[in-house]
Amino acid sequence: MKRLEALVAHVLLVTASAFAVYPLLWVITLALSPAGPGAEARLLPIVSAPSLDNFRTVVGWNQSGESWLFAHQLMNSLVVSLATAFVAIAVATPAAYALARFPFVGAKGGLRALLATQMFPTVASAVPLYLLLDALHLLDSRAGLVLVYASTAVPFAIFQLRGSFLAIPVDIEEAAMVDGASRARAFFLVVLPAARPAIAVTALFAFMSAWNEFILAATLLSRKTAYTLPVVIQSYVQEQSTAWGPFAAGAILVSVPVMALFYVAQRQLVSGLTQGGVKG
Amino acid sequence: MFARSLAALALVVATLLLSSAAHAEEHVVLWHSYRGDEERALASVVHTFEVRHPGVSVEVLTIPFEAYAAKIQAAVPHGNGPDLFIQAHQWIGAYLAEHLVEPVGAAFPDEDVAAFDAVAVKAVTHEGARYGVPLANKCVALYVNEDLVESDHATLEELTRAAAPRLPAGGYPLAYSADNSYYHAPFLHAFGGRLVDDAGTFAFDGPEAASSLAFVRSLMAHGTIPEEPSGALVKELFVSGRAAAVIDGPWLMADLGAHVKVRYRVTPLPKLAATGLLLRPLLTVEAVFETRAGAARPIVAELGRWLGSAEAGLTRAREGQQVVPRPALWADPSLASLANLRAFARAASSAEPMSTASGMQAAWEPANQALKKVLRGDQEPEAALQEARHRWEDATRPLPPRASPTPLLVLLGAGCLALAFVLVTRARDPRFRREVRASLPAYAYVTHAALVVLALVVFPLAAGALTSLFAGTREAPRYVGLANYVGIVTARGGALLGHGSFYLTLLVTVLWTAVNVFFHVSIGLVLGLALSRPTLRLRAFYRVLLILPWAVPSYVTALAWKGMFQRQFGAVNALLRLLGAEPVSWFSHFSTAFAANVATNVWLGFPFMMVVVLGALTSIPKDVLEAADVDGATRGQRFRLVTLPLLGPVLLPAVVLGAVWTFNMFNVVFLVSGGEPDGTTDILVSEAYRWAFTRDNQYGYAAAYAVLIFLLLAGGSRFFGRRLTAEGAA
């Protein structure tokens, strides 16, 4: 019985993994073919003459100074996305905790308003944001971009974290407080560790929202050295033609750090499982 | 003695002054969206300018094409824009309406005019003033495979006839993006038609246009040109020697680069034997524009003039493969080897400059839809074109009349009074005061979040919502009250469930959301549960594979999916053929196009839900599950009675937000089906986007769409989720 179940699980996961990976093989094919993919009706993406030229083009291997620029832009992306995740979590966690634990005036309305912000489509909201950052003198700075990204990630983060705080039994922090801990101490030492998996998911989400964004980044930043990677990659798309090879190669390069990050973050997800959650 | 020291002092002062003048950095900012060779050539030309003008530094910034127009419109009016920017000439009309550009004056003086291609000069001239220095001509020409077609032919028909016998199996005599009006324009012109007339009115109708459509349809029916011909497919057919000739612009040459083995030459488009007229392509002139800030500075004009000069032009042609619109330049011996580029220069001089009128911008969408419908065989040319004209007229109809702002102000005033009244009465209520006092500690936790969200999320949205009461350009907005809303809600006077009406689009959107959320949640749940089995081998491996769709940027993967659904060469149809089924033309029917969108979006979205499920599963105390086991619950019971109820509240916010995001998921629809067929797979937000960006820049109308979407979602979530939101999301 157990064996059969495991088999079913494996079959399921292999199928799903194939579904997940297959379209990416086409992206990889594009990235590895300097002359583009062949136009044949093929099932399996096969590269006839694989070459790393497209990757070299993106990284700027052949031109002096350009690789340095690429490294700089990669750094920008990393700094901006990590800062976004950090700021979003730092802002959202206390708010989510308060919304989960304290019945205060305006809590319900606040939550509803927060949900409402997610319902408004952001067609052409770049211009008001631009004006705002201009007024705050945060235009063309990493800080400004981080603030914008973090604030868009905050509503989701609050919902997600509030849900997980609600699932944590109140008894454990009350027990800590009975033992003489202040509420803040109980929050930091008892509640936060218990909510670690949810915080990891939320941080990953905030990171991703910043990592792949290019419209706002291109609108708000005006120096090459301040650009994030998606802005650079997106400039391979022109009005009439797209340089598919470098575009795909860039996309792959951009996703490598995310995979690494997820690999690290998933330990957080697992640890919660194996430790038996919040037994305390 | 005194006189000498005075003289010395004067000398020192003079030297200081002079040197400071020499070092006074003049900073010039130039924006463009070039890539590759063109970008490098521009950088080299700018560098030469800097060397010759010590003390002047030029900052050159590449901006992705997608963000270019928006960035210029955001930055220039607020003085953060560049001094100069490079853009296609057809934007002049729109930029003048928003006062973003100034006449270039000294950058393009009268004495320079004679040296430029007359067509290019005409393109950058608006009401007698020149608004740009022409840098490069872009138009399509004919790429001929020299192994398949040896000599030049006077007409297109002769060429395709000569090529046919030598083609390999599955080859085409001609390939081009036939379902794109830009590429159809040469055929239209050869039949004596036009896309828009001199006044900027839609002119893609009448017998000439209909015959041009019928002609191309017969080309497709006879297998002279391929079906669903995307730019990438055209390129691949040509590269692999399976297209004797393709119609494309100079960008293809840059794209082919050095890797290509096929021997080819470029010639201007020939005549069409069917009419005896030349296939005249549309011409885009890339020019350097000056903003107001730039126009005030002589050094900026000097740079603009330099960029267009013969010397700089030579470098841009040689290194950047640009079709420089200076006829005399092409006699230069250093360009002798660039025969193909010269052919483009010849092609440009007989091309038709694209109209700068705003009606041109609004013409693309209806024209493309008509073209696609006729080529798919859905509609006869006359009927399709008539419909296209109606759609263009509808999109460009005059602005609603100016409304009086009094009702709004009265309403606002009354609202403020009512709010103040409520606040005052509550503040006097001792119980409420007690509650507020009790809430004070909680406010310490939420204030910063509230501030950040208020400033950076709510404020821009509110500003957007306010736009919905206006019509016209940003520069000269006109308050029109609720006219935009009335227009949407009454389906602009058309049938309530007619093409592109708010209600029909709403139905599609609801269906879209329901189907996607169902798949996201069920797949995420199943995979999350499967992955949470602690005894499972290869768990970490699966987890990383399954997260991949989320990790790779969707703007690339969505396009990969679109390619997989291509009719002739897509992988999905290859699979169908393998299974013995007929290949499907995915984007010609609503159901299949919708399914393609859903497949893409499910693929993009399930990893997120899976991760959320994984995170949520950790919050279920293990002892509860163990207790259930002890009580003799089966696995099914345990899942249904213990796991699911405990998972619910933690998953709910993600599901609710996921539904809201899917409702507004614009990327996938835009990139995969693009609304095909005929705009039927568009959802509300992609419709809003079209009003904002492709139909005459009607931001107010688009904002009204956004507000309606917001109201629908807010109402819907209250209606469906009273109980749910009470527990979970709100």
mmCIF file with all atom_site columns, C-alpha atoms in Angstrom, chain A residues 155-221:
data_model
loop_
_atom_site.group_PDB
_atom_site.id
_atom_site.type_symbol
_atom_site.label_atom_id
_atom_site.label_alt_id
_atom_site.label_comp_id
_atom_site.label_asym_id
_atom_site.label_entity_id
_atom_site.label_seq_id
_atom_site.pdbx_PDB_ins_code
_atom_site.Cartn_x
_atom_site.Cartn_y
_atom_site.Cartn_z
_atom_site.occupancy
_atom_site.B_iso_or_equiv
_atom_site.pdbx_formal_charge
_atom_site.auth_seq_id
_atom_site.auth_comp_id
_atom_site.auth_asym_id
_atom_site.auth_atom_id
_atom_site.pdbx_PDB_model_num
ATOM 1  C CA . PRO A 1 155 ? -0.176 43.735 0.984   1.00 0.00 ? 155 PRO A CA 1
ATOM 2  C CA . PHE A 1 156 ? 0.397  40.117 -0.042  1.00 0.00 ? 156 PHE A CA 1
ATOM 3  C CA . ALA A 1 157 ? 3.011  39.699 2.672   1.00 0.00 ? 157 ALA A CA 1
ATOM 4  C CA . ILE A 1 158 ? 0.615  40.965 5.331   1.00 0.00 ? 158 ILE A CA 1
ATOM 5  C CA . PHE A 1 159 ? -2.129 38.566 4.242   1.00 0.00 ? 159 PHE A CA 1
ATOM 6  C CA . GLN A 1 160 ? 0.188  35.618 4.017   1.00 0.00 ? 160 GLN A CA 1
ATOM 7  C CA . LEU A 1 161 ? 1.886  36.236 7.346   1.00 0.00 ? 161 LEU A CA 1
ATOM 8  C CA . ARG A 1 162 ? -1.346 37.046 9.126   1.00 0.00 ? 162 ARG A CA 1
ATOM 9  C CA . GLY A 1 163 ? -2.691 33.686 7.972   1.00 0.00 ? 163 GLY A CA 1
ATOM 10 C CA . SER A 1 164 ? 0.277  31.861 9.401   1.00 0.00 ? 164 SER A CA 1
ATOM 11 C CA . PHE A 1 165 ? 0.226  33.834 12.669  1.00 0.00 ? 165 PHE A CA 1
ATOM 12 C CA . LEU A 1 166 ? -3.426 32.896 13.045  1.00 0.00 ? 166 LEU A CA 1
ATOM 13 C CA . ALA A 1 167 ? -2.455 29.249 12.657  1.00 0.00 ? 167 ALA A CA 1
ATOM 14 C CA . ILE A 1 168 ? 0.085  29.469 15.464  1.00 0.00 ? 168 ILE A CA 1
ATOM 15 C CA . PRO A 1 169 ? -1.611 28.646 18.768  1.00 0.00 ? 169 PRO A CA 1
ATOM 16 C CA . VAL A 1 170 ? -1.891 31.637 21.077  1.00 0.00 ? 170 VAL A CA 1
ATOM 17 C CA . ASP A 1 171 ? -0.948 29.437 24.026  1.00 0.00 ? 171 ASP A CA 1
ATOM 18 C CA . ILE A 1 172 ? 2.731  29.293 23.167  1.00 0.00 ? 172 ILE A CA 1
ATOM 19 C CA . GLU A 1 173 ? 3.284  33.029 23.373  1.00 0.00 ? 173 GLU A CA 1
ATOM 20 C CA . GLU A 1 174 ? 1.014  33.336 26.377  1.00 0.00 ? 174 GLU A CA 1
ATOM 21 C CA . ALA A 1 175 ? 3.083  30.659 28.041  1.00 0.00 ? 175 ALA A CA 1
ATOM 22 C CA . ALA A 1 176 ? 6.200  32.669 27.275  1.00 0.00 ? 176 ALA A CA 1
ATOM 23 C CA . MET A 1 177 ? 4.597  35.812 28.647  1.00 0.00 ? 177 MET A CA 1
ATOM 24 C CA . VAL A 1 178 ? 3.541  33.983 31.800  1.00 0.00 ? 178 VAL A CA 1
ATOM 25 C CA . ASP A 1 179 ? 7.183  33.010 32.134  1.00 0.00 ? 179 ASP A CA 1
ATOM 26 C CA . GLY A 1 180 ? 7.991  36.714 32.234  1.00 0.00 ? 180 GLY A CA 1
ATOM 27 C CA . ALA A 1 181 ? 8.731  37.584 28.615  1.00 0.00 ? 181 ALA A CA 1
ATOM 28 C CA . SER A 1 182 ? 7.420  40.884 27.269  1.00 0.00 ? 182 SER A CA 1
ATOM 29 C CA . ARG A 1 183 ? 5.118  40.757 24.272  1.00 0.00 ? 183 ARG A CA 1
ATOM 30 C CA . ALA A 1 184 ? 7.882  41.942 21.996  1.00 0.00 ? 184 ALA A CA 1
ATOM 31 C CA . ARG A 1 185 ? 10.203 39.287 23.389  1.00 0.00 ? 185 ARG A CA 1
ATOM 32 C CA . ALA A 1 186 ? 7.586  36.601 22.934  1.00 0.00 ? 186 ALA A CA 1
ATOM 33 C CA . PHE A 1 187 ? 7.027  37.824 19.381  1.00 0.00 ? 187 PHE A CA 1
ATOM 34 C CA . PHE A 1 188 ? 10.712 37.673 18.500  1.00 0.00 ? 188 PHE A CA 1
ATOM 35 C CA . LEU A 1 189 ? 11.641 34.509 20.338  1.00 0.00 ? 189 LEU A CA 1
ATOM 36 C CA . VAL A 1 190 ? 8.543  32.365 20.020  1.00 0.00 ? 190 VAL A CA 1
ATOM 37 C CA . VAL A 1 191 ? 6.245  33.544 17.252  1.00 0.00 ? 191 VAL A CA 1
ATOM 38 C CA . LEU A 1 192 ? 8.793  34.473 14.601  1.00 0.00 ? 192 LEU A CA 1
ATOM 39 C CA . PRO A 1 193 ? 10.649 31.144 14.670  1.00 0.00 ? 193 PRO A CA 1
ATOM 40 C CA . ALA A 1 194 ? 7.371  29.305 14.430  1.00 0.00 ? 194 ALA A CA 1
ATOM 41 C CA . ALA A 1 195 ? 6.353  31.384 11.404  1.00 0.00 ? 195 ALA A CA 1
ATOM 42 C CA . ARG A 1 196 ? 9.680  30.865 9.677   1.00 0.00 ? 196 ARG A CA 1
ATOM 43 C CA . PRO A 1 197 ? 8.361  28.803 6.729   1.00 0.00 ? 197 PRO A CA 1
ATOM 44 C CA . ALA A 1 198 ? 5.692  31.357 5.945   1.00 0.00 ? 198 ALA A CA 1
ATOM 45 C CA . ILE A 1 199 ? 8.243  34.146 6.213   1.00 0.00 ? 199 ILE A CA 1
ATOM 46 C CA . ALA A 1 200 ? 10.486 32.265 3.785   1.00 0.00 ? 200 ALA A CA 1
ATOM 47 C CA . VAL A 1 201 ? 7.668  31.908 1.252   1.00 0.00 ? 201 VAL A CA 1
ATOM 48 C CA . THR A 1 202 ? 6.741  35.550 1.621   1.00 0.00 ? 202 THR A CA 1
ATOM 49 C CA . ALA A 1 203 ? 10.316 36.726 1.292   1.00 0.00 ? 203 ALA A CA 1
ATOM 50 C CA . LEU A 1 204 ? 10.738 34.607 -1.812  1.00 0.00 ? 204 LEU A CA 1
ATOM 51 C CA . PHE A 1 205 ? 7.629  36.185 -3.231  1.00 0.00 ? 205 PHE A CA 1
ATOM 52 C CA . ALA A 1 206 ? 8.851  39.710 -2.526  1.00 0.00 ? 206 ALA A CA 1
ATOM 53 C CA . PHE A 1 207 ? 12.245 38.870 -3.973  1.00 0.00 ? 207 PHE A CA 1
ATOM 54 C CA . MET A 1 208 ? 10.673 37.516 -7.164  1.00 0.00 ? 208 MET A CA 1
ATOM 55 C CA . SER A 1 209 ? 8.416  40.518 -7.622  1.00 0.00 ? 209 SER A CA 1
ATOM 56 C CA . ALA A 1 210 ? 11.488 42.743 -7.689  1.00 0.00 ? 210 ALA A CA 1
ATOM 57 C CA . TRP A 1 211 ? 13.767 40.366 -9.535  1.00 0.00 ? 211 TRP A CA 1
ATOM 58 C CA . ASN A 1 212 ? 11.822 40.169 -12.799 1.00 0.00 ? 212 ASN A CA 1
ATOM 59 C CA . GLU A 1 213 ? 10.334 43.661 -12.969 1.00 0.00 ? 213 GLU A CA 1
ATOM 60 C CA . PHE A 1 214 ? 11.546 45.937 -15.737 1.00 0.00 ? 214 PHE A CA 1
ATOM 61 C CA . ILE A 1 215 ? 8.939  48.566 -16.681 1.00 0.00 ? 215 ILE A CA 1
ATOM 62 C CA . LEU A 1 216 ? 9.192  50.537 -13.436 1.00 0.00 ? 216 LEU A CA 1
ATOM 63 C CA . ALA A 1 217 ? 12.922 49.989 -13.221 1.00 0.00 ? 217 ALA A CA 1
ATOM 64 C CA . ALA A 1 218 ? 13.417 51.319 -16.737 1.00 0.00 ? 218 ALA A CA 1
ATOM 65 C CA . THR A 1 219 ? 11.103 54.256 -16.048 1.00 0.00 ? 219 THR A CA 1
ATOM 66 C CA . LEU A 1 220 ? 12.525 55.240 -12.675 1.00 0.00 ? 220 LEU A CA 1
ATOM 67 C CA . LEU A 1 221 ? 16.225 54.654 -13.316 1.00 0.00 ? 221 LEU A CA 1
#
